[in-house]
Amino acid sequence: MSNRYYSKYLELCGGSRMLAWLIGINLGVSLLALCVSAVSNAASGIVTSLLALPSVWSTYVIRPWTLLTYMVTQFSVLHLLVNVLWLLWFGRLVLNDTTDRQLGLCYLLSGLAGGVGYLLTAALGGDAGEYICGSSAAVMGVMCMAAVLMGNLELRFMLLGNVKVKWVAVVCVVLTLVGTQGTTAVTVAHLGGVAGGVVYALWLKFKRAPHGSAIAANVGDVMDKVRRQMPKRERERRSENVAEAMRGRFNDHERLDQLLDKIRLSGYNSLSDTERRELDALTKRL
C-alpha cells in the first residue's frame, strides 16, 4: 500500500526523487512546526528559535544550522501551499532540461544566497524583523533557473492563452516581492534567491553554449596535440640518443683498435701522452 502511494507521489513529481525530497521535506518540517506551534506560545517560540534564521548575528552564530532549516520551514499554511505548488510546477518544468542534482543544487544555492543576503542586510541596519523563514528564496531561484534555461517555452493558460515561461517567472517574482510588505532584508533575501538561480542557470547555459564548448574543445585539442606530440618527440629524442650512442660506441671501438694496432706494431712507448690518456679513457668506458 505504502509503495503504491509513494509511486503515485513520485509520478506527481515527474519521477524526480530530488523534487519529491524537496517537497516532502518542506511539507514535513512545516506541518510539524505548525502543529507544535499550535500547542502553546512557548512551544512556538522554541520551534521558531530552532528553525528560523535570526536577523541578529550573535544569535545566528550559536544557531548556524538555521541557514539551512529556514529554507524548508513555513509557519503559514498559505505560505507553505504557494511555495510547494510553485516548487512542484517549476521544478517539473526545469527537470525537462536539467538533472536531479542540478535542481537540488539550484535550490540549495538560491536558499543560501537569500539567507546570506538577509543576514548582511540586517547587519548593515536594514529593516529585518526578528527572523526569516520559508522556501521563497530557494523556489524563486528554481523559477529563474527555468526562465533562463527555457524562457521562450510557451505554456498555455485557460484565459491568457500561450505565455512564455520567462514572463510567468517574472510575474511570480514580482508578486513575491510585493508580498514582503517593504521589509528591506526580506526583499534582499528574495533577490538573493533570484540571483542564485540566475547565476547558476547562466553557468549551466555557458557550459552548453557553442562558444563555451568551443573553448573547451580548443583546450582539449591543444591538450591532445601535446599528448600526441610529446611521446613522438620523446621517441625521436630517444632514437637520436640511441643512434648517437651507437655511433659513439662504434667510433670508440674503431679508435681503440687503431691504438692497439699501433702498440702491436711499434710498442706502447710509441704512444704519445695524449694517446695514452685516450687509451685509458676508452678502456674504462668500454
XYZ file of N, CA and C in Angstrom:
858
model
N 0.832 -1.202 0.000
C 0.000 0.000 0.000
C 0.873 1.261 0.000
N 1.858 1.283 0.909
C 2.724 2.459 1.018
C 3.529 2.648 -0.263
N 3.970 1.532 -0.861
C 4.723 1.629 -2.115
C 3.865 2.204 -3.235
N 2.588 1.878 -3.218
C 1.696 2.386 -4.262
C 1.531 3.898 -4.120
N 1.355 4.370 -2.870
C 1.214 5.801 -2.644
C 2.509 6.547 -2.993
N 3.622 5.920 -2.636
C 4.910 6.555 -2.950
C 5.116 6.640 -4.455
N 4.715 5.600 -5.167
C 4.848 5.606 -6.618
C 3.999 6.710 -7.241
N 2.798 6.907 -6.702
C 1.936 7.971 -7.214
C 2.521 9.342 -6.901
N 3.080 9.466 -5.704
C 3.703 10.730 -5.311
C 4.912 11.028 -6.193
N 5.708 9.987 -6.454
C 6.878 10.159 -7.316
C 6.441 10.515 -8.734
N 5.352 9.906 -9.175
C 4.821 10.223 -10.507
C 4.347 11.669 -10.561
N 3.735 12.148 -9.456
C 3.299 13.542 -9.381
C 4.482 14.499 -9.502
N 5.628 14.079 -8.983
C 6.852 14.897 -9.027
C 7.642 14.661 -10.303
N 7.009 14.073 -11.300
C 7.677 13.864 -12.580
C 8.725 12.777 -12.552
N 8.652 11.890 -11.569
C 9.638 10.825 -11.460
C 10.944 11.266 -10.828
N 10.998 12.501 -10.363
C 12.229 13.049 -9.781
C 12.274 12.796 -8.276
N 13.265 12.051 -7.840
C 13.430 11.808 -6.404
C 13.854 13.092 -5.685
N 14.654 13.914 -6.356
C 15.087 15.165 -5.738
C 13.908 16.085 -5.480
N 13.055 16.253 -6.475
C 11.884 17.104 -6.303
C 10.961 16.529 -5.234
N 10.824 15.212 -5.222
C 9.997 14.560 -4.199
C 10.552 14.823 -2.802
N 11.871 14.757 -2.664
C 12.505 15.020 -1.371
C 12.326 16.478 -0.960
N 12.538 17.401 -1.878
C 12.417 18.823 -1.539
C 10.996 19.168 -1.081
N 10.014 18.687 -1.822
C 8.623 18.953 -1.437
C 8.284 18.241 -0.137
N 8.742 16.993 0.002
C 8.459 16.230 1.213
C 9.053 16.861 2.451
N 10.302 17.347 2.342
C 10.936 17.989 3.496
C 10.208 19.268 3.862
N 9.824 20.065 2.864
C 9.067 21.291 3.142
C 7.743 20.981 3.845
N 7.039 19.986 3.335
C 5.753 19.621 3.939
C 5.946 19.069 5.347
N 6.908 18.141 5.504
C 7.106 17.506 6.799
C 7.540 18.481 7.876
N 8.573 19.283 7.588
C 9.087 20.231 8.586
C 8.051 21.306 8.897
N 7.419 21.837 7.868
C 6.459 22.926 8.078
C 5.223 22.465 8.837
N 4.680 21.308 8.476
C 3.491 20.805 9.179
C 3.810 20.462 10.630
N 5.004 19.903 10.862
C 5.413 19.614 12.239
C 5.559 20.907 13.039
N 6.173 21.916 12.416
C 6.336 23.206 13.093
C 4.981 23.843 13.392
N 4.061 23.753 12.449
C 2.727 24.315 12.658
C 1.987 23.605 13.787
N 2.102 22.286 13.839
C 1.426 21.509 14.879
C 2.002 21.819 16.263
N 3.327 21.873 16.347
C 3.960 22.169 17.635
C 3.646 23.589 18.072
N 3.664 24.515 17.130
C 3.387 25.916 17.466
C 1.949 26.113 17.934
N 1.062 25.244 17.484
C -0.341 25.365 17.875
C -0.573 24.967 19.327
N 0.390 24.264 19.917
C 0.228 23.800 21.301
C 0.237 24.964 22.273
N 1.262 25.827 22.167
C 1.378 26.970 23.076
C 2.343 27.986 22.489
N 2.302 29.179 23.067
C 3.233 30.207 22.618
C 4.676 29.834 22.932
N 4.875 29.157 24.047
C 6.233 28.746 24.433
C 6.788 27.746 23.421
N 5.947 26.790 23.037
C 6.384 25.802 22.052
C 6.658 26.462 20.705
N 5.827 27.448 20.350
C 6.023 28.164 19.098
C 7.362 28.904 19.098
N 7.707 29.501 20.246
C 8.976 30.224 20.358
C 10.170 29.293 20.230
N 10.040 28.115 20.815
C 11.136 27.136 20.744
C 11.354 26.683 19.303
N 10.253 26.368 18.610
C 10.353 25.915 17.217
C 10.938 27.015 16.335
N 10.468 28.237 16.560
C 10.986 29.357 15.764
C 12.478 29.542 15.972
N 12.922 29.472 17.222
C 14.345 29.675 17.515
C 15.204 28.558 16.931
N 14.648 27.364 16.782
C 15.408 26.228 16.271
C 15.456 26.177 14.749
N 14.422 26.692 14.091
C 14.312 26.512 12.641
C 14.441 27.792 11.825
N 13.993 28.928 12.361
C 14.009 30.173 11.593
C 15.390 30.825 11.655
N 15.721 31.584 10.607
C 17.010 32.277 10.536
C 16.902 33.615 11.244
N 17.632 33.814 12.345
C 17.529 35.071 13.100
C 18.229 36.212 12.365
N 17.799 37.423 12.639
C 18.398 38.595 11.993
C 19.629 39.092 12.744
N 19.782 38.667 14.008
C 20.906 39.116 14.824
C 22.069 38.138 14.666
N 23.235 38.674 14.306
C 24.401 37.823 14.041
C 24.813 37.034 15.274
N 24.779 37.659 16.444
C 25.203 36.958 17.657
C 24.310 35.754 17.941
N 23.049 35.855 17.558
C 22.140 34.717 17.727
C 22.391 33.663 16.662
N 22.635 34.123 15.434
C 22.898 33.174 14.351
C 24.153 32.347 14.611
N 25.171 32.961 15.202
C 26.432 32.261 15.434
C 26.237 31.012 16.288
N 25.310 31.050 17.203
C 25.068 29.874 18.051
C 24.005 28.950 17.454
N 23.423 29.365 16.327
C 22.447 28.522 15.624
C 22.744 28.527 14.120
N 23.930 28.110 13.728
C 24.318 28.200 12.309
C 23.486 27.311 11.390
N 22.896 26.251 11.939
C 22.098 25.348 11.104
C 20.851 26.025 10.533
N 20.456 27.154 11.148
C 19.229 27.820 10.692
C 19.368 28.376 9.270
N 20.606 28.521 8.768
C 20.799 28.959 7.383
C 20.292 27.905 6.406
N 20.176 26.665 6.882
C 19.618 25.586 6.064
C 18.151 25.321 6.396
N 17.834 25.296 7.689
C 16.466 24.934 8.085
C 15.437 25.994 7.709
N 15.870 27.255 7.619
C 14.895 28.300 7.314
C 14.259 28.105 5.950
N 15.032 27.505 5.005
C 14.547 27.389 3.627
C 13.609 26.206 3.414
N 13.274 25.483 4.480
C 12.285 24.403 4.363
C 11.194 24.541 5.429
N 11.117 25.726 6.049
C 10.175 25.930 7.155
C 9.214 27.061 6.843
N 7.921 26.766 6.925
C 6.875 27.765 6.775
C 5.950 27.705 7.989
N 5.613 28.867 8.549
C 4.705 28.920 9.694
C 3.310 29.375 9.284
N 3.068 29.375 7.973
C 1.749 29.742 7.459
C 1.329 28.698 6.433
N 0.098 28.237 6.558
C -0.401 27.223 5.623
C -0.430 27.778 4.198
N -0.840 29.037 4.049
C -0.888 29.651 2.725
C 0.518 29.786 2.141
N 1.460 30.213 2.979
C 2.858 30.336 2.552
C 3.389 28.980 2.089
N 3.091 27.957 2.863
C 3.524 26.598 2.526
C 2.898 26.137 1.214
N 1.603 26.361 1.063
C 0.886 25.906 -0.126
C 1.434 26.564 -1.389
N 1.624 27.881 -1.341
C 2.122 28.598 -2.516
C 3.519 28.129 -2.896
N 4.406 28.030 -1.902
C 5.788 27.634 -2.192
C 5.872 26.201 -2.730
N 5.090 25.304 -2.140
C 5.122 23.913 -2.591
C 4.573 23.790 -4.014
N 3.490 24.486 -4.303
C 2.901 24.413 -5.641
C 3.848 25.008 -6.688
N 4.463 26.137 -6.365
C 5.412 26.733 -7.300
C 6.632 25.839 -7.491
N 7.101 25.243 -6.396
C 8.253 24.342 -6.497
C 7.906 23.127 -7.348
N 6.702 22.588 -7.160
C 6.271 21.440 -7.955
C 6.170 21.805 -9.432
N 5.567 22.923 -9.704
C 5.331 23.333 -11.081
C 6.638 23.654 -11.799
N 7.401 24.586 -11.220
C 8.652 24.986 -11.873
C 9.715 23.890 -11.770
N 9.662 23.103 -10.712
C 10.612 22.005 -10.590
C 10.422 20.972 -11.691
N 9.195 20.584 -11.929
C 8.911 19.638 -13.017
C 9.290 20.235 -14.363
N 9.041 21.533 -14.505
C 9.350 22.199 -15.758
C 10.858 22.206 -16.021
N 11.630 22.573 -15.010
C 13.071 22.704 -15.197
C 13.756 21.347 -15.355
N 13.128 20.305 -14.860
C 13.719 18.966 -14.988
C 13.691 18.449 -16.429
N 12.945 19.141 -17.292
C 12.988 18.780 -18.713
C 14.323 19.147 -19.341
N 15.069 20.028 -18.661
C 16.337 20.495 -19.228
C 17.512 20.356 -18.257
N 17.256 19.785 -17.083
C 18.323 19.631 -16.089
C 18.215 18.255 -15.434
N 19.146 17.988 -14.531
C 19.133 16.726 -13.791
C 18.638 16.954 -12.370
N 18.398 15.867 -11.664
C 18.005 15.952 -10.260
C 19.041 16.716 -9.441
N 20.308 16.399 -9.702
C 21.394 17.032 -8.947
C 21.427 18.542 -9.185
N 21.222 18.956 -10.427
C 21.245 20.383 -10.748
C 20.056 21.108 -10.122
N 18.915 20.446 -10.070
C 17.760 21.036 -9.406
C 18.046 21.227 -7.919
N 18.594 20.201 -7.284
C 18.910 20.296 -5.864
C 19.938 21.371 -5.572
N 20.962 21.471 -6.429
C 21.993 22.496 -6.234
C 21.414 23.904 -6.399
N 20.544 24.073 -7.373
C 19.924 25.373 -7.586
C 19.096 25.779 -6.364
N 18.317 24.862 -5.839
C 17.501 25.135 -4.657
C 18.394 25.525 -3.478
N 19.448 24.746 -3.260
C 20.344 24.989 -2.126
C 21.090 26.314 -2.282
N 21.680 26.545 -3.443
C 22.451 27.770 -3.653
C 21.570 29.011 -3.564
N 20.372 28.929 -4.106
C 19.456 30.075 -4.051
C 19.018 30.343 -2.618
N 18.730 29.281 -1.879
C 18.357 29.453 -0.479
C 19.486 30.038 0.347
N 20.707 29.563 0.119
C 21.869 30.101 0.837
C 22.110 31.561 0.472
N 21.984 31.893 -0.811
C 22.166 33.282 -1.241
C 21.137 34.192 -0.580
N 19.903 33.710 -0.496
C 18.873 34.504 0.164
C 19.153 34.689 1.644
N 19.580 33.619 2.316
C 19.880 33.706 3.740
C 21.048 34.630 4.038
N 22.106 34.521 3.251
C 23.279 35.390 3.445
C 22.902 36.846 3.170
N 22.100 37.085 2.133
C 21.645 38.444 1.850
C 20.840 39.023 2.997
N 20.007 38.201 3.609
C 19.199 38.636 4.757
C 20.095 39.008 5.933
N 21.064 38.162 6.256
C 21.965 38.417 7.381
C 22.797 39.680 7.155
N 23.312 39.846 5.938
C 24.139 41.018 5.656
C 23.320 42.306 5.727
N 22.107 42.278 5.197
C 21.253 43.467 5.234
C 20.895 43.826 6.666
N 20.593 42.816 7.463
C 20.284 43.062 8.875
C 21.495 43.630 9.603
N 22.689 43.120 9.298
C 23.912 43.601 9.948
C 24.213 45.045 9.574
N 23.796 45.448 8.368
C 24.035 46.817 7.908
C 22.948 47.787 8.355
N 22.008 47.298 9.153
C 20.982 48.176 9.712
C 19.677 48.206 8.962
N 19.531 47.345 7.961
C 18.273 47.308 7.227
C 17.146 46.704 8.044
N 15.921 47.093 7.726
C 14.751 46.556 8.422
C 14.657 45.056 8.147
N 14.739 44.238 9.224
C 14.808 42.790 9.034
C 13.802 42.010 9.864
N 13.217 42.618 10.865
C 12.362 41.845 11.760
C 13.208 40.948 12.654
N 12.570 40.016 13.319
C 13.303 39.138 14.236
C 13.922 37.942 13.520
N 13.250 37.448 12.508
C 13.748 36.254 11.822
C 13.114 36.162 10.438
N 13.612 35.209 9.668
C 13.023 34.907 8.364
C 12.891 33.397 8.236
N 11.853 32.951 7.583
C 11.684 31.525 7.309
C 10.847 31.371 6.045
N 10.988 30.240 5.414
C 10.249 29.980 4.186
C 11.172 29.641 3.034
N 10.655 28.921 2.071
C 11.445 28.469 0.930
C 11.321 29.394 -0.273
N 10.784 30.604 -0.050
C 10.529 31.505 -1.177
C 11.795 31.814 -1.969
N 12.907 32.126 -1.283
C 14.148 32.463 -1.991
C 14.627 31.285 -2.832
N 14.598 30.081 -2.252
C 15.042 28.893 -2.969
C 14.122 28.589 -4.152
N 12.821 28.720 -3.942
C 11.860 28.446 -5.013
C 11.995 29.484 -6.127
N 12.222 30.739 -5.753
C 12.407 31.765 -6.776
C 13.672 31.501 -7.597
N 14.676 30.906 -6.951
C 15.869 30.509 -7.692
C 15.539 29.469 -8.752
N 14.680 28.502 -8.398
C 14.262 27.474 -9.353
C 13.441 28.112 -10.483
N 12.581 29.071 -10.120
C 11.808 29.790 -11.144
C 12.729 30.454 -12.164
N 13.713 31.184 -11.637
C 14.617 31.928 -12.513
C 15.507 30.986 -13.313
N 15.803 29.850 -12.746
C 16.554 28.840 -13.494
C 15.755 28.409 -14.725
N 14.463 28.172 -14.522
C 13.597 27.810 -15.640
C 13.507 28.949 -16.655
N 13.422 30.197 -16.159
C 13.311 31.350 -17.054
C 14.558 31.521 -17.905
N 15.731 31.241 -17.346
C 16.988 31.404 -18.092
C 17.188 30.265 -19.084
N 16.920 29.038 -18.643
C 17.207 27.874 -19.482
C 16.151 27.619 -20.554
N 14.903 27.947 -20.239
C 13.828 27.663 -21.206
C 12.819 28.805 -21.230
N 13.338 30.027 -21.236
C 12.480 31.199 -21.131
C 11.484 31.353 -22.262
N 11.817 30.883 -23.448
C 10.929 31.059 -24.607
C 9.916 29.928 -24.769
N 9.982 28.954 -23.878
C 8.989 27.878 -23.924
C 7.624 28.443 -23.562
N 6.623 28.105 -24.328
C 5.282 28.666 -24.107
C 4.407 27.700 -23.314
N 3.729 28.249 -22.312
C 2.759 27.500 -21.517
C 1.369 28.024 -21.845
N 0.409 27.117 -21.906
C -0.951 27.521 -22.281
C -1.811 27.673 -21.030
N -2.400 28.874 -20.891
C -3.312 29.154 -19.790
C -4.727 29.338 -20.337
N -5.675 28.977 -19.509
C -7.065 28.943 -19.981
C -7.553 30.300 -20.487
N -7.296 31.360 -19.714
C -7.816 32.677 -20.086
C -6.796 33.539 -20.817
N -5.519 33.240 -20.647
C -4.459 34.080 -21.213
C -3.898 33.558 -22.526
N -4.110 32.284 -22.792
C -3.520 31.695 -23.982
C -2.087 31.267 -23.722
N -1.246 31.377 -24.727
C 0.154 30.966 -24.590
C 0.992 32.085 -23.969
N 1.722 31.739 -22.931
C 2.592 32.698 -22.234
C 3.964 32.050 -22.071
N 5.014 32.800 -22.370
C 6.365 32.271 -22.233
C 6.755 32.106 -20.767
N 7.576 31.103 -20.517
C 7.980 30.786 -19.149
C 8.632 31.979 -18.465
N 9.447 32.737 -19.200
C 10.159 33.856 -18.571
C 9.197 34.903 -18.017
N 8.065 35.107 -18.703
C 7.110 36.097 -18.215
C 6.328 35.562 -17.024
N 6.071 34.275 -17.020
C 5.416 33.662 -15.854
C 6.313 33.801 -14.635
N 7.603 33.535 -14.815
C 8.555 33.653 -13.709
C 8.638 35.089 -13.211
N 8.649 36.046 -14.135
C 8.726 37.462 -13.746
C 7.520 37.856 -12.907
N 6.334 37.431 -13.318
C 5.115 37.759 -12.575
C 5.160 37.142 -11.175
N 5.612 35.898 -11.078
C 5.690 35.235 -9.775
C 6.697 35.936 -8.861
N 7.834 36.351 -9.422
C 8.843 37.061 -8.632
C 8.296 38.397 -8.145
N 7.630 39.132 -9.022
C 7.070 40.434 -8.649
C 6.021 40.277 -7.546
N 5.150 39.271 -7.681
C 4.131 39.031 -6.661
C 4.771 38.709 -5.307
N 5.853 37.936 -5.331
C 6.544 37.598 -4.094
C 7.171 38.823 -3.458
N 7.817 39.653 -4.279
C 8.456 40.856 -3.748
C 7.423 41.829 -3.177
N 6.284 41.939 -3.827
C 5.214 42.803 -3.320
C 4.714 42.287 -1.977
N 4.698 40.972 -1.824
C 4.212 40.374 -0.582
C 5.133 40.541 0.609
N 6.352 41.050 0.382
C 7.271 41.258 1.515
C 6.899 42.471 2.339
N 5.977 43.294 1.857
C 5.455 44.450 2.584
C 6.550 45.446 2.972
N 7.521 45.603 2.097
C 8.517 46.642 2.303
C 9.618 46.320 3.283
N 9.686 45.101 3.810
C 10.768 44.726 4.722
C 12.055 44.580 3.918
N 13.023 45.439 4.177
C 14.228 45.525 3.344
C 14.991 44.214 3.283
N 15.297 43.635 4.446
C 16.120 42.424 4.487
C 15.422 41.247 3.824
N 14.105 41.165 3.987
C 13.357 40.070 3.358
C 13.358 40.238 1.840
N 13.227 41.482 1.383
C 13.300 41.753 -0.055
C 14.655 41.354 -0.613
N 15.706 41.707 0.117
C 17.060 41.345 -0.311
C 17.226 39.831 -0.329
N 16.616 39.144 0.636
C 16.698 37.680 0.668
C 16.068 37.077 -0.580
N 14.916 37.599 -0.964
C 14.265 37.101 -2.175
C 15.099 37.408 -3.420
N 15.656 38.611 -3.463
C 16.512 38.966 -4.594
C 17.779 38.105 -4.614
N 18.263 37.739 -3.427
C 19.399 36.827 -3.359
C 19.062 35.477 -3.961
N 17.851 34.991 -3.687
C 17.407 33.741 -4.296
C 17.324 33.844 -5.800
N 16.800 34.986 -6.286
C 16.733 35.223 -7.737
C 18.134 35.203 -8.338
N 19.058 35.918 -7.686
C 20.434 35.977 -8.189
C 21.080 34.600 -8.201
N 20.838 33.820 -7.145
C 21.412 32.479 -7.092
C 20.939 31.610 -8.238
N 19.634 31.647 -8.517
C 19.094 30.844 -9.613
C 19.576 31.311 -10.970
N 19.651 32.631 -11.168
C 20.084 33.173 -12.459
C 21.548 32.845 -12.711
N 22.388 33.064 -11.706
C 23.829 32.814 -11.876
C 24.091 31.338 -12.155
N 23.434 30.473 -11.396
C 23.656 29.033 -11.604
C 23.161 28.598 -12.980
N 22.008 29.114 -13.398
C 21.471 28.761 -14.710
C 22.360 29.284 -15.836
N 22.879 30.505 -15.675
C 23.779 31.048 -16.692
C 25.054 30.225 -16.793
N 25.532 29.756 -15.651
C 26.722 28.900 -15.663
C 26.450 27.605 -16.419
N 25.284 27.002 -16.173
C 24.912 25.790 -16.903
C 24.770 26.084 -18.397
N 24.177 27.235 -18.698
C 23.971 27.602 -20.102
C 25.298 27.842 -20.796
N 26.249 28.449 -20.073
C 27.568 28.700 -20.664
C 28.265 27.387 -20.993
N 28.123 26.404 -20.120
C 28.762 25.120 -20.378
C 28.198 24.457 -21.624
N 26.922 24.704 -21.890
C 26.287 24.060 -23.040
C 26.431 24.872 -24.324
N 26.719 26.173 -24.195
C 26.731 27.068 -25.351
C 27.841 26.697 -26.329
N 27.645 27.021 -27.623
C 28.671 26.702 -28.629
C 30.017 27.318 -28.307
N 30.013 28.605 -27.841
C 31.307 29.236 -27.560
C 31.960 28.593 -26.352
N 31.125 28.184 -25.371
C 31.695 27.524 -24.214
C 32.275 26.177 -24.577
N 31.508 25.429 -25.400
C 32.016 24.127 -25.822
C 33.204 24.290 -26.766
N 33.185 25.403 -27.540
C 34.312 25.644 -28.443
C 35.585 25.900 -27.656
N 35.444 26.700 -26.593
C 36.611 26.953 -25.743
C 37.123 25.650 -25.162
N 36.169 24.866 -24.648
C 36.576 23.577 -24.070
C 37.197 22.676 -25.129
N 36.599 22.727 -26.349
C 37.134 21.884 -27.420
C 38.532 22.328 -27.825
N 38.732 23.662 -27.883
C 40.059 24.165 -28.232
C 41.103 23.755 -27.210
N 40.711 23.897 -25.945
C 41.632 23.478 -24.891
C 41.915 21.985 -24.995
N 40.834 21.221 -25.264
C 41.020 19.782 -25.413
C 41.899 19.433 -26.591
N 41.716 20.173 -27.716
C 42.544 19.917 -28.891
C 44.018 20.188 -28.606
N 44.260 21.308 -27.907
C 45.650 21.640 -27.568
C 46.266 20.559 -26.704
N 45.480 20.118 -25.705
C 45.986 19.086 -24.802
C 46.233 17.778 -25.551
N 45.316 17.462 -26.489
C 45.508 16.237 -27.279
C 46.762 16.327 -28.136
N 46.971 17.514 -28.737
C 48.176 17.679 -29.555
C 49.430 17.520 -28.715
N 49.376 18.124 -27.517
C 50.534 17.999 -26.634
C 50.781 16.546 -26.276
N 49.665 15.845 -25.959
C 49.816 14.434 -25.585
C 50.326 13.604 -26.759
N 49.849 13.963 -27.974
C 50.309 13.194 -29.132
C 51.754 13.518 -29.491
N 52.101 14.797 -29.368
C 53.418 15.221 -29.789
C 54.502 14.859 -28.786
N 54.163 14.916 -27.521
C 55.183 14.643 -26.511
C 55.778 13.251 -26.636
N 54.962 12.217 -26.728
C 55.559 10.890 -26.905
C 56.370 10.782 -28.191
N 55.867 11.448 -29.257
C 56.577 11.398 -30.523
C 57.947 12.050 -30.386
N 57.972 13.230 -29.775
C 59.231 13.921 -29.565
C 60.149 13.112 -28.663
N 59.507 12.501 -27.666
C 60.311 11.701 -26.742
C 60.927 10.513 -27.463
N 60.090 9.872 -28.322
C 60.616 8.735 -29.074
C 61.728 9.170 -30.015
N 61.494 10.328 -30.687
C 62.528 10.816 -31.595
C 63.814 11.151 -30.851
N 63.629 11.810 -29.686
C 64.816 12.169 -28.909
C 65.565 10.928 -28.461
N 64.797 9.949 -27.986
C 65.453 8.719 -27.534
C 66.119 7.986 -28.695
N 65.458 7.980 -29.849
C 66.053 7.324 -31.017
C 67.358 8.002 -31.414
N 67.308 9.362 -31.381
C 68.526 10.091 -31.709
C 69.640 9.804 -30.710
N 69.249 9.755 -29.445
C 70.257 9.470 -28.417
C 70.858 8.082 -28.589
N 69.980 7.111 -28.902
C 70.471 5.744 -29.105
C 71.400 5.687 -30.304
N 70.983 6.387 -31.376
C 71.820 6.385 -32.581
C 73.176 7.016 -32.303
N 73.123 8.152 -31.577
C 74.385 8.810 -31.251
C 75.260 7.926 -30.371
N 74.601 7.276 -29.420
C 75.367 6.393 -28.539
C 75.992 5.247 -29.323
N 75.174 4.687 -30.262
C 75.712 3.579 -31.060
C 76.865 4.050 -31.928
N 76.698 5.266 -32.520
C 77.791 5.800 -33.323
C 79.021 6.052 -32.462
N 78.774 6.558 -31.256
C 79.884 6.808 -30.345
C 80.599 5.521 -29.975
N 79.798 4.491 -29.680
C 80.397 3.203 -29.332
C 81.227 2.661 -30.511
N 80.649 2.770 -31.728
C 81.365 2.276 -32.912
C 82.674 3.026 -33.097
N 82.631 4.368 -32.973
C 83.846 5.170 -33.124
C 84.877 4.848 -32.046
N 84.380 4.608 -30.816
C 85.290 4.276 -29.717
C 86.012 2.962 -29.996
N 85.252 1.967 -30.449
C 85.870 0.670 -30.759
C 86.885 0.818 -31.899
N 86.504 1.622 -32.885
C 87.410 1.823 -34.023
C 88.698 2.514 -33.571
N 88.563 3.525 -32.720
C 89.736 4.239 -32.232
C 90.607 3.340 -31.363
N 89.943 2.505 -30.521
C 90.691 1.580 -29.670
C 91.497 0.591 -30.511
N 90.868 0.112 -31.588
C 91.572 -0.815 -32.471
C 92.806 -0.153 -33.087
N 92.642 1.131 -33.461
C 93.784 1.850 -34.043
C 94.940 1.965 -33.047
N 94.621 2.290 -31.812
C 95.660 2.432 -30.795
C 96.318 1.087 -30.485
N 95.515 0.022 -30.439
C 96.081 -1.302 -30.163
C 96.974 -1.776 -31.316
N 96.550 -1.448 -32.540
C 97.387 -1.798 -33.699
C 98.735 -1.077 -33.626
N 98.714 0.195 -33.208
C 99.961 0.953 -33.095
C 100.880 0.348 -32.042
N 100.250 -0.129 -30.944
C 101.044 -0.748 -29.888
C 101.672 -2.037 -30.379
N 100.857 -2.831 -31.148
C 101.388 -4.094 -31.663
C 102.563 -3.871 -32.621
N 102.403 -2.817 -33.410
C 103.441 -2.573 -34.422
C 104.677 -1.876 -33.839
N 104.467 -0.883 -32.987
C 105.594 -0.061 -32.549
C 105.833 -0.104 -31.035
N 104.951 -0.779 -30.286
C 105.131 -0.840 -28.843
C 104.390 0.274 -28.123
N 104.213 0.094 -26.834
C 103.446 1.035 -26.011
C 104.122 2.388 -25.944
N 105.469 2.367 -25.967
C 106.193 3.629 -25.839
C 106.019 4.531 -27.050
N 105.514 3.972 -28.137
C 105.300 4.794 -29.331
C 104.105 5.731 -29.180
N 103.249 5.451 -28.166
C 102.067 6.298 -27.946
C 102.475 7.614 -27.302
N 101.857 8.691 -27.749
C 102.089 9.990 -27.118
C 101.306 10.051 -25.801
N 101.572 11.080 -25.025
C 100.856 11.237 -23.753
C 99.353 11.355 -23.987
N 98.961 12.072 -25.033
C 97.542 12.230 -25.357
C 96.926 10.896 -25.731
N 97.642 10.105 -26.517
C 97.129 8.800 -26.928
C 97.039 7.849 -25.742
N 97.975 7.959 -24.806
C 97.918 7.101 -23.621
C 96.675 7.438 -22.766
N 96.440 8.749 -22.598
C 95.254 9.138 -21.833
C 93.989 8.702 -22.566
N 93.984 8.807 -23.857
C 92.829 8.392 -24.667
C 92.618 6.899 -24.555
N 93.696 6.141 -24.559
C 93.610 4.681 -24.421
C 93.055 4.302 -23.053
N 93.485 4.994 -22.035
C 92.996 4.722 -20.680
C 91.502 5.028 -20.560
N 91.097 6.126 -21.135
C 89.672 6.514 -21.088
C 88.812 5.531 -21.864
N 89.261 5.095 -23.036
C 88.489 4.153 -23.830
C 88.390 2.808 -23.139
N 89.432 2.392 -22.486
C 89.408 1.115 -21.774
C 88.384 1.147 -20.638
N 88.322 2.259 -19.914
C 87.368 2.373 -18.804
C 85.934 2.473 -19.329
N 85.752 3.187 -20.426
C 84.412 3.396 -20.967
C 83.852 2.154 -21.612
N 84.670 1.398 -22.245
C 84.191 0.210 -22.956
C 84.318 -1.053 -22.110
